[in-house]
Structures are given as C-alpha cells and as structure tokens.
Amino acid sequence: MWCHDIGREQAANKPLLKTVFQVMMRLFSPRKTTLMFVIRDKTRTPLENLEPVLREDVQKIWDAVPKPSAHKETPLSEFFNVEVTALSSYEEKEEQFKEQVASLRQRFFHSIAPGGLAGDRRAVVPASGFSFSAQQIWKIIKENKDLDLPAHKVMVATVRCEEIVNEKFSSFIANEEWRQLEETIQSRPVPSFGRKLSSILDFFLTEYDAEATYFDEGVRSSKRKQLEEKLLQLVQPAYQSMLGHVRSGTLDRFKDAFNNALNGGKGFAMAARECFEYFMSQFDEGSAEAYIDQANWDSSKVREKLHRDIDAYVAAVHTAKLSELANMYETKLNEALSGPVEALLDGASDDTWPAIRKLLQCETEKAVAGFSTALSGFEMDEETQDKMLLRLKEHARGLIEAKAKEEAGRVLIRMKDRFTTMFSHDSDSMPRIWTGKEDIRAITKTARSASLKLLSVMAAIRLDDEADTVENKLSLALLDPKAGTTNKSSSMDPLASSTWDEVPATKTLITPVQCKSLWRQFKAETEYTVTQAIAAQEASKRSNNWLPPPWAIVALVVLGFNEFMTLLRYAAAYLWRLCECVHLFKFLGPSFVIFSFFYSGFSVIWWHSRSRRLSSSSFKLTSFLFSRNPLYLGIIFVAFLLVKALWVQLDISGEFRNGALPGILSLSTKFLPTVMNLLRKLAEEGQKHANTGSQHNAPQAAKSSQSVASSSASSEVTSSENGAEYSSPSAHHKLQ
C-alpha cells in the first residue's frame, strides 16, 4: 500500500481486509498466518509513527467484523501475525529501494525457518497432499461468493487506469497555465478564474477519457471520479483564495461607496441598505465568475462572512457617527452656554438663575431639535432615540452645573472685584475722587451688599426654580448680625451648618460654614481699600483748609489796612517801572534794561524819602531792597511770575487731592521737564522780540518809547492749564 494511503478507507483496502478476516474465521480453523503490510514510497514520517496507525486500523477491523460464537473472544494474534515493513521511493532512491526489496525477498526464501514468515506449523499439509489441498481450497472459494475474485480485465483496468490517473495528475501539477494561475491568485483576483480553471480541468479529464476508453467501464468511471476528486482537492485552495479576493474587494468597495453616500448627505439607514443590496449582488456575480464546472462547491459560507463583515463595519460606523453627532451637539451646547453662563454668574443678581434657566431651556431645545433631525436618518427605534436625546439634555444641565462649581471656586476673587468696582467708581462708572463730601460708610455697605449678593447666588445651583432663603440668611448673619440676633437666641449661629435647609446636598456649591469663612476673609482683604479711602478723604479735607480762620482774616484786614495800602502803592509804582523796562527790552535791547532797573529803583527810593507815612518795618524792608540793588524787587516779581506759571502748569492742587505722598511723587517726575519747557518758551519769545526790534529805526524807537505806558497797561500775565503765557507784542503794534 502507498504511504499516503494509510488511514484511508478504500485506498488502504480496508473492505478487502475485512472480508479476509470474516472468511478466515468462518471457513478455516484458527492457524496463525502472517499478514505483511509493505508500505511503498515512505515519506519523511518515521516508520515508528506509521506502524501504530496501521496496527490500530487492523485492530479496529478485527473488532468490528462479526465472529462465530466459538471465536468471539479470540484475539487477533491467534489468527494473524501482523508485520509492517517500508520501502523507499523507487524514483528518488532507486538503489536503496532495490536493497530493501532484496532483503524482503530473502525473508520469503527463508519463510519456513524458525521465526520466518510462515508463522506456526500447525495443520501444515505435506507436499504429497498439496494437490488435493489446493483443489479443496479452490472448491471452497468457488462455492463462497465472498471470495469471488475479479476478472482479469478488471484487474488490468484497475492497474492501468490507476497509472493513467497518476500520470494525468502529475501532468496537471506541471501544467504551466495552472501554475501561473495558482501563483497569480495568491496576490490578486484573476478575471474569469472559474472559466479558465474549468477549461484546464476539462482538458485533463478529456485526456483521461481518451486513454482509458477501452478499459472496463466501471473501473474507468471510478478512477475518473478519483482523478477528478484529486484535481479538485488540489485546486480548491486556489478557488478559496479567489473567493477571498472577491469578498475583500467587495468589502472595500462597499466601505468607499458607503462613506461617499454618507458624505453626500444621504440618510445612514438608507445608504447602508442600498449599498448592502448592491454589493451583495456584486459578490454573487464575482463568486459565479469563480465557479468551477467540475465542482459543486458552495460559496454560501464566504457570502455569510462577507455579510458579517459588512454588518460589523456598518455597526462600527453607526457607533462612530452617533458619537460624532453627539459630540458635535455637545460642543455646540458648550459654546452656547459656557460664555453666557459665566457672564451671568459674574454679574450675579436676582435674575441670574432665572436667566440661566431660560438660556438652558432655549439652547437645549434648539440642540435637541437639531439632534433629533439628524437621528431620523438612522431609523433607530424610538426608545434608543429618546435615550440619546435625554443624554444630550443631561449633558447641557451638567455643563451648567460644572460651570457653576468652577465659578464657585473663584467666588472670593469675584467678590473682591465687585467690591472694588462699586467702591472705587460712582454711578456713572467714573473713578471716585475722595473730596471729603462722600459717605464712605454708605458706599462701603452698598459695595458689600453687592458682594454678598454674588455670594448668595453662587451658594447653590437653582435650575429647578425652587425658592430658598439662602440670601436672607446670609444678609441677616453677615450684613446685619444685630438684627439676626434679636429674633433668635444669641447663642445660635444661623451659618453654623454644613447644609442649607431648602437646598439638597447635591445642589450645594458653598455651605453656610464656607460662606462665613469666605465673608471673613473678604472683609479682611477689602479693609485696606476702605482705610485708604478714609485717609484720602482726610487728606483732602486738610489740603482744602489752607486759609486761616475768618476772625483772623478780619483782624488782619482791619489792623494791617494802612500797611497793605502803602505796599500796594509801592508795588504799583515799581510795577509801572518794570513794565517800562520790559517794553524797553523789546525795542532797545538788554543794555537798556539794566539802566531801567537802576532808574526805577532809585526813583522809588527817592519817592520814599519824600514820603514819611511808611511804618518802620516797611521802610526797613524797602531800604534793604533798594539801598543795595534795585534789581531785587524785579527779580522777586519775575520769580513770582515763574512760580505762578509752574503752579498752573504742574496743577499742584490737583496732584495733592489723592494725598501728600502721591502728590510729591508725581510732582517730582514732572518738575524738571516743566521748568525746561518754560525756559525754552521764554528764550524763543525773547529772541523773536529782539529780531523784530532791531528792524525799527530811531524815530520809530522814540515813538515806541512814548507809547510804552499805554501799551504796558494792556500787557498782562495770563495763566491756563498749559502753563504761564505772556502777552504778545502784536497788541503793541496794533496800538501803533
């Protein structure tokens, strides 16, 4: 038997062996006979592994055959001595094959030797009785149809058809067209695969029919079927590969078409249904194209796998699309609610939570309407759709709750910002200037009330429109603790609790105890602002009270009236002289100014010597100024003008409104640039007048000197917010 036939039913001649066992037990007495199995063309599988399989098959056949009652318990070893030997392949190892055959031949030569193939020597017929024994054996064979041997032509047909089958099978394997088809199908589908392969198979089967046409029909048909089975068994992997290519290609095209349909705006369920029907028909066409005429193979399993793959992909896309839709509408709700809710909570008032509830309802309804319209294309059941819509609503509500918790964590910062804004700005949102007329106590109470309002709004989540007394408790306990203790026992703290009465714990953002702690910290951190405001107000009051008391002013006017009038006359006289000097400076130049100052000073001294009405102190001061240098009074007057200009330019009174220290710091930075600016303007003005005066001739200068008195009366020092400004000489020219 062939090595590759071990374990098979017909190829291993199991039915024949079964018949041998049955007849031996029925017709002959038990006598140990050797059954030798010669295995042809053994493979790499060791004989030690093949022999147990063969012995096991023989034992199964022995156990399965019906036995006479006398031999029901007789073991196989009583009748047969089973031996197994193997021969190498004649075509591959010819020398080794011949050696093994020669060795086996020797065993037959010496079969009757002790331990030989003849087995035991019971019931051995002597040579003289061999003829009669053979006649009896032949008679028994003829009388028993079970031992009827096939005819000679059947045996010849069997051997020859077997050879043709092996020859055609080997030719098919070596066929170039088949080998190329097999190689190509491993990597990609082959067009008209079934037609090409059916043609190749039909060619070799036709050749077999042509060569085996004259042999026994029964043998020829059975061997043809055997050849067909072997060929189909050989090409079946290629057929499965072709179906695999058709399935994977159909699945890939389905994915592309399905995604394109979804991107084109078609409903999910409709796109899935249409694409499924179309591409399943495409697979049927492809599998029909791969069909082999000689085989009756069914592609339903591959079709079912394609069905499962498409369903799995559609389910994955279904889940991804639903998740994408849900995320898109959740993102829209985030954008629509986060900013407005934060702004509403920041500007906390009595309408904050009603406005948030209205905003939540409006945006949720819009999102749910859009989401419901988008879900209609999925054709899902109503229960699942309601669950998804409910999840979207819960997300919107959770978003607001999360935002409220986030803002509650920053409530202290918000409270301080609101207090600072309301305390430092008036009703027109302009910064307050503490002039001493403001009621800081009332302003502080108003600002703290607004901060407490923010705290009460952030204390709990109020999305269910249920009334609570959080604000009243906070107001009584924090803003007006005396009023709270008059109605209740002084030993009972309304905020000594971790929960609010009307608010569940899940909706509580800030507990009463935390509110009390936050308020204490808030007051401590805003106390400095109030203190600064009070200090600024006191400083403003002190800066505005620079005049002496009214009685002192009256006494000063009454008692010093004579001296004041005398000084006024002297100042007027000197001012007259100074104005003359200024106009002379414009037209005659600096050299004449020195002469004018000396002249005016000596004239005042002379006028004073004629007058005896000055008091001793005034006389001493005037004598001191003009006895040494008459320019002192001019310098003092010019210094006064410069100081006045600096006073206006620097806005000293305005700088000291916010306090002494800030005013000094501000003036220290502005003083030097302001002085330099004034000096630059005076130098430019003097240069312009000098250039103008040098162009006039002497008669014009004389005429100008006569009009100095009249023009000087019109020249004055003006002050504005930009600093001191001197009258332009253009007025003098107009007078001329």
XYZ file of C-alpha atoms in Angstrom:
736
model
C 0.000 0.000 0.000
C 1.089 3.567 -0.631
C 2.409 5.510 2.320
C -0.071 8.338 1.811
C -2.995 5.847 1.760
C -2.524 4.833 5.389
C -5.674 5.661 7.306
C -7.926 5.840 4.235
C -10.857 3.532 3.661
C -10.757 2.402 0.019
C -7.174 3.226 -0.810
C -5.947 1.142 2.126
C -8.185 -1.832 1.049
C -9.914 -1.968 4.398
C -13.045 -3.659 2.928
C -10.857 -6.417 1.449
C -9.088 -6.921 4.737
C -12.433 -7.100 6.490
C -13.575 -9.815 4.062
C -10.371 -11.779 4.658
C -10.935 -11.733 8.411
C -14.529 -12.841 8.122
C -13.827 -15.737 5.721
C -10.763 -16.956 7.606
C -12.758 -17.305 10.789
C -15.769 -18.848 9.069
C -14.122 -21.317 6.707
C -10.792 -22.196 8.220
C -9.638 -23.319 11.601
C -7.533 -20.938 13.644
C -3.984 -21.016 12.483
C -1.510 -18.172 12.775
C -0.917 -16.613 9.393
C 1.419 -13.728 8.703
C -0.148 -10.513 7.420
C 2.630 -8.383 5.965
C 1.953 -4.757 5.036
C 4.559 -3.454 2.593
C 4.466 0.377 2.535
C 5.619 1.930 -0.736
C 7.463 5.222 -1.078
C 7.685 6.076 2.587
C 7.933 9.789 3.377
C 9.921 11.675 5.996
C 7.491 10.417 8.623
C 9.344 7.721 10.585
C 8.074 4.141 10.340
C 7.718 4.137 14.117
C 4.921 6.687 13.735
C 3.199 4.979 10.783
C 3.199 1.423 12.138
C 1.000 2.157 15.222
C -1.584 3.804 12.982
C -1.699 0.825 10.677
C -1.877 -1.704 13.528
C -4.657 0.320 15.133
C -6.669 0.226 11.894
C -6.172 -3.561 11.651
C -7.298 -3.993 15.250
C -10.408 -1.885 14.627
C -11.287 -4.009 11.601
C -10.836 -7.204 13.642
C -13.023 -5.866 16.435
C -15.740 -4.782 14.001
C -16.131 -7.969 11.910
C -18.798 -10.491 13.010
C -17.235 -13.658 14.502
C -18.581 -17.148 15.099
C -19.592 -17.874 18.641
C -16.532 -20.049 19.063
C -14.181 -17.215 18.206
C -15.957 -14.167 19.689
C -13.271 -13.666 22.302
C -10.399 -14.860 20.162
C -7.761 -12.164 19.834
C -6.221 -11.132 16.522
C -2.902 -12.658 17.464
C -4.439 -16.169 17.411
C -5.133 -15.927 13.697
C -2.605 -13.432 12.354
C 0.902 -12.265 12.942
C 0.927 -8.637 11.706
C 4.185 -7.269 10.330
C 4.905 -3.883 8.745
C 7.823 -3.012 6.524
C 8.512 0.037 4.339
C 10.247 0.603 1.016
C 11.802 3.839 -0.173
C 10.695 5.628 -3.300
C 11.893 3.890 -6.449
C 12.112 7.135 -8.428
C 14.019 9.117 -5.781
C 16.115 6.384 -4.092
C 16.395 3.544 -6.608
C 19.455 1.871 -5.108
C 18.060 1.905 -1.607
C 14.744 0.595 -2.931
C 16.461 -2.376 -4.626
C 18.408 -3.217 -1.491
C 15.253 -3.237 0.618
C 13.431 -5.426 -1.929
C 16.316 -7.912 -1.956
C 16.240 -8.076 1.817
C 12.491 -8.670 1.778
C 12.951 -11.383 -0.861
C 15.327 -13.217 1.436
C 12.674 -13.266 4.132
C 10.358 -15.077 1.767
C 13.100 -17.523 0.790
C 13.590 -18.427 4.400
C 9.942 -18.220 5.419
C 9.813 -21.699 6.965
C 12.872 -21.101 9.063
C 12.296 -20.587 12.768
C 10.834 -17.109 13.221
C 10.149 -16.853 9.472
C 7.122 -15.531 7.680
C 5.320 -18.898 7.615
C 4.177 -18.462 11.180
C 3.391 -21.600 13.192
C 3.458 -25.074 11.581
C 0.048 -26.226 12.733
C -2.100 -28.060 10.127
C 0.673 -27.985 7.623
C -0.115 -30.066 4.533
C 2.700 -32.242 3.265
C 3.876 -31.787 -0.284
C 2.279 -35.042 -1.380
C -1.144 -33.718 -0.428
C -0.709 -30.257 -1.842
C -2.707 -31.025 -4.998
C -5.701 -32.258 -3.087
C -5.441 -29.400 -0.584
C -5.356 -26.865 -3.389
C -8.399 -28.468 -5.011
C -10.312 -28.249 -1.781
C -9.337 -24.658 -1.251
C -10.395 -23.757 -4.747
C -13.670 -25.563 -4.290
C -14.402 -23.606 -1.158
C -13.535 -20.364 -2.944
C -15.885 -21.125 -5.803
C -18.718 -22.080 -3.501
C -18.376 -18.850 -1.467
C -19.246 -15.701 -3.353
C -17.433 -13.595 -0.755
C -14.206 -14.955 -2.152
C -15.086 -14.428 -5.784
C -12.037 -12.753 -7.307
C -12.445 -10.130 -10.036
C -11.946 -10.950 -13.667
C -8.626 -10.466 -15.333
C -9.743 -7.466 -17.375
C -10.947 -5.780 -14.243
C -7.601 -6.218 -12.646
C -5.856 -4.919 -15.744
C -8.262 -1.965 -15.970
C -7.702 -1.144 -12.346
C -3.932 -1.127 -12.673
C -3.871 0.733 -15.977
C -6.481 3.325 -15.023
C -4.573 3.936 -11.801
C -1.467 4.603 -13.833
C -3.350 6.994 -16.145
C -4.797 8.805 -13.136
C -1.344 9.291 -11.637
C 0.070 10.384 -14.984
C -2.659 12.979 -15.604
C -2.437 14.250 -12.067
C 1.314 14.760 -12.416
C 0.811 16.472 -15.784
C -1.761 18.814 -14.271
C 0.614 19.808 -11.489
C 3.334 20.552 -14.043
C 0.998 22.445 -16.366
C 2.338 25.988 -16.918
C -1.070 27.583 -17.254
C -2.217 26.119 -13.938
C 0.994 27.071 -12.179
C 0.724 30.660 -13.398
C -2.922 30.775 -12.383
C -2.100 29.404 -8.936
C 0.744 31.878 -8.450
C -1.332 34.875 -9.539
C -4.306 34.024 -7.373
C -2.157 34.243 -4.240
C -1.773 38.016 -4.619
C -4.752 39.257 -6.605
C -8.001 38.097 -8.196
C -7.890 36.604 -11.685
C -10.606 37.630 -14.163
C -12.640 34.675 -15.457
C -10.957 32.415 -12.930
C -13.676 29.770 -12.984
C -13.805 29.563 -16.773
C -10.020 29.262 -17.093
C -9.656 26.633 -14.385
C -12.664 24.666 -15.650
C -11.080 24.619 -19.092
C -7.797 23.233 -17.717
C -9.572 20.567 -15.685
C -11.751 19.609 -18.609
C -8.664 19.220 -20.795
C -7.007 16.688 -18.477
C -10.219 14.792 -17.775
C -10.841 14.557 -21.513
C -7.338 13.174 -21.995
C -8.015 10.579 -19.315
C -11.253 9.574 -21.009
C -9.437 9.245 -24.320
C -6.725 6.972 -22.888
C -8.991 4.869 -20.647
C -11.854 4.474 -23.106
C -11.166 0.772 -23.839
C -10.950 -0.390 -20.222
C -13.736 -1.678 -18.029
C -16.418 0.958 -17.719
C -16.911 0.533 -14.007
C -13.234 0.780 -13.253
C -12.804 3.612 -15.745
C -15.619 5.638 -14.157
C -14.443 5.073 -10.603
C -10.890 6.012 -11.466
C -12.100 9.060 -13.403
C -14.018 10.131 -10.321
C -10.905 9.513 -8.251
C -8.851 11.696 -10.631
C -11.492 14.400 -10.536
C -11.540 14.358 -6.750
C -7.754 14.599 -6.578
C -7.693 17.508 -9.038
C -10.500 19.343 -7.277
C -8.778 18.784 -3.946
C -5.651 20.310 -5.471
C -7.381 23.405 -6.923
C -9.727 24.043 -4.019
C -7.242 26.357 -2.159
C -6.985 28.493 -5.300
C -10.768 28.628 -5.523
C -10.966 29.684 -1.868
C -8.321 32.351 -2.498
C -10.364 33.668 -5.413
C -13.473 33.857 -3.249
C -11.390 35.607 -0.580
C -10.262 38.228 -3.095
C -13.849 38.718 -4.267
C -15.020 39.084 -0.673
C -12.271 41.547 0.391
C -12.625 43.603 -2.800
C -16.391 43.765 -2.402
C -15.989 44.821 1.226
C -13.511 47.581 0.317
C -15.775 48.920 -2.421
C -18.703 48.803 -0.032
C -16.809 50.891 2.513
C -15.897 53.538 -0.075
C -19.381 53.727 -1.526
C -20.992 53.807 1.915
C -18.740 56.614 3.141
C -19.310 58.602 -0.047
C -23.060 58.221 0.362
C -22.880 59.451 3.954
C -20.693 62.396 2.956
C -23.168 63.203 0.204
C -25.897 63.761 2.784
C -27.854 60.539 2.345
C -29.509 59.050 5.420
C -27.470 56.452 7.282
C -30.024 53.630 7.187
C -30.918 54.216 3.541
C -27.257 54.380 2.486
C -26.456 51.176 4.386
C -29.405 49.336 2.928
C -28.810 50.373 -0.676
C -25.048 49.735 -0.549
C -25.574 46.352 1.121
C -28.008 45.141 -1.523
C -25.875 46.374 -4.396
C -22.560 44.935 -3.220
C -24.003 41.620 -2.127
C -25.252 41.220 -5.702
C -21.747 42.195 -6.844
C -20.302 39.423 -4.685
C -22.778 36.922 -6.131
C -21.618 37.882 -9.605
C -17.969 37.567 -8.602
C -18.492 34.183 -6.934
C -20.389 32.977 -10.026
C -17.430 34.053 -12.131
C -15.146 31.971 -9.899
C -17.419 28.889 -10.106
C -15.768 25.678 -11.391
C -17.934 23.483 -13.582
C -16.469 20.198 -12.355
C -17.086 21.057 -8.681
C -20.251 21.513 -6.765
C -18.792 23.875 -4.229
C -20.955 26.248 -2.268
C -19.862 29.839 -1.654
C -22.511 30.459 0.987
C -20.003 30.406 3.870
C -17.875 33.101 2.232
C -21.039 35.062 1.488
C -22.101 34.799 5.125
C -18.657 36.014 6.213
C -18.979 38.997 3.873
C -22.419 39.648 5.349
C -20.962 39.598 8.861
C -18.064 41.865 7.847
C -20.424 44.407 6.281
C -22.688 44.313 9.322
C -19.698 44.807 11.629
C -18.428 47.750 9.589
C -21.879 49.342 9.427
C -22.250 48.884 13.175
C -18.829 50.495 13.786
C -19.667 53.425 11.505
C -23.081 53.669 13.142
C -21.482 53.959 16.566
C -18.844 56.415 15.318
C -21.393 58.623 13.543
C -23.697 58.697 16.543
C -20.761 59.550 18.776
C -19.659 62.243 16.316
C -23.162 63.729 16.219
C -23.437 63.666 19.980
C -20.016 65.312 20.354
C -20.908 67.953 17.763
C -24.104 68.974 19.546
C -22.397 68.795 22.923
C -19.726 71.128 21.557
C -22.425 73.493 20.312
C -24.005 73.480 23.762
C -20.599 74.173 25.300
C -20.129 77.199 23.047
C -23.687 78.415 23.581
C -23.745 78.018 27.371
C -20.241 78.389 28.799
C -19.634 82.046 27.988
C -23.158 83.368 28.760
C -23.420 81.361 31.986
C -20.054 82.666 33.153
C -21.117 86.234 32.350
C -24.447 85.793 34.158
C -22.777 84.343 37.235
C -20.217 87.141 37.193
C -22.943 89.792 37.196
C -24.887 87.997 39.916
C -28.322 89.458 40.684
C -31.841 88.308 41.466
C -32.397 87.475 37.796
C -29.245 85.388 37.381
C -30.661 81.889 37.843
C -33.967 82.644 36.046
C -31.887 83.915 33.112
C -29.699 80.794 33.247
C -32.784 78.552 33.303
C -34.236 80.391 30.325
C -30.928 80.177 28.462
C -30.651 76.455 29.263
C -34.172 75.761 28.042
C -33.731 77.742 24.825
C -30.350 76.279 23.852
C -31.349 72.751 24.867
C -34.496 72.888 22.746
C -32.502 74.048 19.724
C -29.858 71.363 20.213
C -32.442 68.620 20.789
C -34.392 69.657 17.678
C -31.265 69.558 15.506
C -30.060 66.293 17.052
C -33.471 64.673 16.586
C -33.499 65.668 12.914
C -30.020 64.226 12.434
C -31.022 60.977 14.173
C -34.017 60.496 11.906
C -31.700 59.325 9.140
C -30.534 56.401 11.293
C -34.063 54.939 11.527
C -33.436 53.736 15.067
C -36.149 52.698 17.475
C -37.892 55.370 19.488
C -36.608 54.166 22.836
C -32.960 54.426 21.793
C -33.519 57.845 20.272
C -35.207 59.091 23.445
C -32.259 57.863 25.489
C -29.791 59.773 23.320
C -31.858 62.957 23.471
C -32.137 62.597 27.244
C -28.365 62.172 27.448
C -27.915 65.416 25.493
C -30.239 67.260 27.889
C -28.385 65.872 30.875
C -25.116 66.993 29.294
C -26.403 70.568 28.978
C -27.543 70.552 32.587
C -24.274 69.016 33.748
C -22.371 71.640 31.788
C -24.075 74.459 33.693
C -23.554 72.691 36.996
C -19.868 72.193 36.237
C -19.553 75.856 35.234
C -21.286 76.919 38.438
C -18.898 74.773 40.501
C -15.951 76.267 38.664
C -17.146 79.812 39.290
C -17.911 78.958 42.927
C -14.238 78.143 43.359
C -13.387 81.716 42.318
C -16.150 83.412 44.285
C -13.765 85.237 46.626
C -11.942 86.841 43.699
C -15.257 87.810 42.120
C -16.472 89.338 45.389
C -13.332 91.445 45.781
C -13.512 92.613 42.170
C -17.141 93.616 42.534
C -16.456 95.425 45.822
C -13.512 97.302 44.337
C -15.519 98.272 41.247
C -18.512 99.598 43.173
C -16.446 101.209 45.925
C -13.977 102.996 43.651
C -16.457 104.129 40.941
C -19.571 106.248 41.080
C -22.938 105.592 39.445
C -21.570 106.814 36.098
C -18.674 104.314 36.293
C -16.221 107.183 36.797
C -13.377 106.842 39.338
C -14.249 108.399 42.678
C -12.275 111.388 43.950
C -12.390 111.482 47.710
C -13.032 115.190 48.318
C -14.405 114.791 51.831
C -18.102 115.039 50.914
C -18.671 111.302 50.220
C -20.370 108.970 52.701
C -17.812 106.193 52.879
C -19.923 104.146 55.294
C -22.910 104.058 52.941
C -20.707 103.358 49.920
C -18.982 100.511 51.764
C -22.296 98.988 52.806
C -23.630 99.154 49.245
C -20.493 97.539 47.826
C -20.545 94.788 50.455
C -24.225 94.153 49.781
C -23.442 93.632 46.101
C -20.625 91.223 47.008
C -22.940 89.364 49.370
C -25.474 89.098 46.550
C -22.794 87.410 44.464
C -22.036 85.007 47.321
C -25.707 84.110 47.759
C -26.140 83.493 44.026
C -23.092 81.213 43.930
C -24.048 79.315 47.093
C -26.367 76.840 45.348
C -27.469 75.553 41.930
C -31.026 76.730 41.201
C -32.017 75.080 37.928
C -35.329 73.727 39.276
C -36.955 77.086 40.099
C -37.404 76.298 43.785
C -37.400 79.101 46.340
C -34.845 79.187 49.152
C -33.784 81.513 51.973
C -30.043 81.479 51.366
C -29.819 85.208 50.648
C -31.896 86.176 53.697
C -29.776 84.045 55.991
C -26.570 85.486 54.632
C -27.857 89.065 54.914
C -29.029 88.616 58.496
C -25.894 86.784 59.578
C -23.241 88.805 57.749
C -24.511 92.275 56.836
C -26.791 92.885 59.816
C -25.846 90.416 62.537
C -27.592 92.513 65.236
C -30.953 92.129 63.515
C -30.394 88.396 63.251
C -29.646 88.019 66.956
C -32.716 89.997 68.073
C -35.107 87.460 66.612
C -33.198 84.362 67.680
C -31.104 83.230 70.563
C -27.746 84.915 70.658
C -26.045 81.550 71.125
C -27.417 80.183 67.843
C -25.419 80.896 64.672
C -27.579 80.545 61.523
C -24.480 79.730 59.474
C -23.160 77.053 61.823
C -24.238 74.275 59.463
C -22.915 72.302 56.509
C -26.203 72.304 54.560
C -28.931 74.723 53.575
C -32.471 73.956 54.665
C -34.182 74.107 51.251
C -31.198 73.070 49.100
C -30.171 69.398 48.685
C -26.564 68.491 49.211
C -26.091 67.669 45.503
C -27.073 71.231 44.554
C -24.985 72.966 47.230
C -21.924 74.793 45.937
C -20.881 76.693 49.067
C -22.003 75.527 52.502
C -23.073 78.015 55.225
C -19.834 77.445 57.130
C -17.800 78.118 53.990
C -19.837 81.282 53.314
C -18.998 82.589 56.759
C -15.304 81.828 56.284
C -15.278 83.465 52.827
C -17.012 86.575 54.170
C -14.495 86.916 56.978
C -11.623 86.641 54.500
C -13.355 89.043 52.124
C -13.740 91.701 54.805
C -10.128 91.328 55.880
C -8.830 91.733 52.319
C -11.061 94.737 51.482
C -10.449 96.586 54.739
C -7.312 98.175 53.323
C -9.267 99.736 50.437
C -11.724 101.347 52.841
C -8.883 102.587 55.051
C -7.128 104.159 52.082
C -10.334 105.920 51.055
C -10.796 107.344 54.547
C -7.167 108.516 54.612
C -7.543 110.152 51.196
C -10.703 111.904 52.346
C -8.986 113.272 55.467
C -6.009 114.413 53.412
C -8.344 116.209 51.010
C -10.052 117.955 53.861
C -6.736 119.119 55.291
C -5.482 120.320 51.921
C -8.620 122.377 51.313
C -8.415 124.168 54.719
C -5.258 126.289 53.920
C -6.886 129.635 54.837
C -6.740 130.976 58.424
C -9.953 131.259 60.469
C -12.398 134.017 59.452
C -11.743 136.090 62.613
C -8.011 136.086 61.825
C -8.704 137.298 58.287
C -10.928 140.117 59.615
C -8.311 141.130 62.199
C -5.582 141.089 59.581
C -7.582 143.326 57.249
C -8.502 145.812 59.975
C -5.132 146.083 61.655
C -2.920 145.994 58.573
C -5.008 148.100 56.220
C -2.597 151.075 56.208
C 0.489 148.948 55.636
C -1.302 146.982 52.912
C -2.288 150.122 51.046
C 1.224 151.538 51.319
C 2.747 148.347 49.928
C 0.198 148.420 47.160
C 1.251 151.904 46.131
C 4.945 150.943 46.177
C 4.200 147.771 44.223
C 2.171 149.714 41.677
C 4.968 152.192 41.205
C 7.556 149.510 40.796
C 5.299 147.507 38.507
C 4.963 150.621 36.350
C 8.711 150.902 36.143
C 9.066 147.221 35.458
C 6.586 147.348 32.597
C 8.567 150.205 31.116
C 11.691 148.084 31.382
C 10.014 145.142 29.691
C 8.870 147.242 26.731
C 12.228 148.928 26.511
C 13.796 145.478 26.481
C 11.700 144.581 23.475
C 12.829 147.624 21.458
C 16.185 148.777 22.903
C 17.810 145.549 23.976
C 19.258 144.149 27.211
C 21.753 147.002 27.790
C 18.972 149.491 28.322
C 17.109 147.171 30.700
C 19.905 147.378 33.254
C 19.711 151.121 33.150
C 15.912 150.998 33.569
C 16.125 148.776 36.619
C 18.608 151.162 38.247
C 16.483 154.093 37.292
C 13.252 152.643 38.644
C 14.896 151.560 41.862
C 16.438 154.938 42.593
C 13.219 156.676 41.715
C 11.279 154.576 44.219
C 13.867 155.310 46.896
C 13.641 158.988 46.105
C 9.856 158.854 46.264
C 10.057 157.013 49.540
C 12.400 159.618 51.013
C 9.792 162.237 50.209
C 7.108 160.246 51.974
C 7.025 159.825 55.765
C 3.925 157.678 56.099
C 5.516 154.169 55.958
C 5.909 152.192 59.140
C 9.358 151.378 60.384
C 9.246 147.705 59.209
C 8.143 148.603 55.680
C 10.756 151.291 55.492
C 13.473 148.942 56.572
C 12.447 146.314 54.004
C 12.291 148.824 51.173
C 15.578 150.419 52.188
C 17.220 146.975 52.316
C 15.990 146.081 48.806
C 16.857 149.276 47.026
C 19.803 150.560 49.066
C 21.922 147.638 47.861
C 20.424 146.641 44.452
C 17.201 147.901 42.843
C 17.024 144.684 40.763
C 15.922 142.668 43.829
C 12.281 143.669 43.509
C 12.318 142.900 39.773
C 13.850 139.516 40.459
C 11.199 138.844 43.096
C 8.434 139.804 40.682
C 9.867 137.625 37.893
C 10.250 134.777 40.387
C 6.604 135.265 41.364
C 5.542 135.021 37.725
C 7.616 131.871 37.249
C 6.205 130.287 40.409
C 2.676 131.134 39.302
C 3.311 129.615 35.875
C 4.759 126.476 37.459
C 1.777 126.264 39.812
C -0.636 126.275 36.869
C 1.466 124.014 34.671
C 2.011 121.376 37.368
C -1.599 121.553 38.683
C -0.300 121.279 42.244
C -3.715 121.479 43.915
C -4.996 118.664 41.675
C -1.973 116.467 42.337
C -2.419 116.737 46.130
C -6.053 115.640 46.038
C -5.066 111.965 46.288
C -2.751 112.527 49.261
C 0.551 114.107 50.111
C 2.862 111.245 49.197
C 1.335 110.521 45.756
C 1.343 114.276 45.008
C 5.017 114.672 45.892
C 5.986 111.660 43.813
C 4.027 112.893 40.815
C 5.443 116.466 41.064
C 8.999 115.157 41.380
C 8.703 113.496 37.993
C 7.056 116.482 36.253
C 9.022 119.415 37.804
C 12.225 119.411 35.741
C 10.554 118.905 32.299
C 8.082 121.708 33.078
C 10.851 124.162 34.088
C 12.837 123.375 30.958
C 9.759 123.879 28.798
C 9.066 127.326 30.348
C 12.653 128.485 29.913
C 12.625 127.317 26.288
C 9.425 129.276 25.590
C 10.826 132.466 27.237
C 14.054 132.183 25.227
C 12.145 131.762 21.957
C 9.856 134.700 22.778
C 12.800 136.974 23.677
C 14.695 136.050 20.516
C 11.663 136.797 18.375
C 11.169 140.230 20.017
C 14.875 141.065 19.671
C 14.823 140.297 15.971
C 11.694 142.342 15.477
C 13.010 145.372 17.423
C 16.305 145.530 15.527
C 14.496 146.291 12.277
C 12.928 149.593 13.534
C 14.798 152.904 13.037
C 15.444 155.510 15.679
C 12.335 157.659 15.125
C 10.212 154.593 15.420
C 12.030 153.700 18.637
C 11.310 157.142 20.023
C 7.714 156.900 19.051
C 7.567 153.478 20.624
C 9.029 154.766 23.867
C 6.213 157.317 24.107
C 3.588 154.584 23.754
C 5.188 152.228 26.308
C 2.989 153.499 29.083
C -0.217 152.895 27.170
C 0.808 149.517 25.741
C 2.166 148.220 29.034
C -1.238 148.647 30.575
C -2.626 146.191 28.065
C 0.116 143.601 28.641
C -0.698 141.107 31.339
C 0.341 137.680 32.503
C -2.259 135.033 31.749
C -2.331 131.544 33.080
C -4.022 128.472 31.689
C -3.928 124.741 32.160
C -0.917 124.539 29.857
C 1.221 126.978 31.924
C 2.076 130.734 32.068
C 1.666 132.710 28.825
C 2.953 136.280 28.221
C 1.087 138.869 26.170
C 2.271 139.058 22.612
C 3.802 142.292 21.248
C 1.307 142.118 18.449
C -1.053 144.078 20.686
C 1.535 146.867 20.904
C 1.859 147.019 17.152
C -1.871 147.231 16.791
C -1.922 150.203 19.179
C 0.657 151.974 16.992
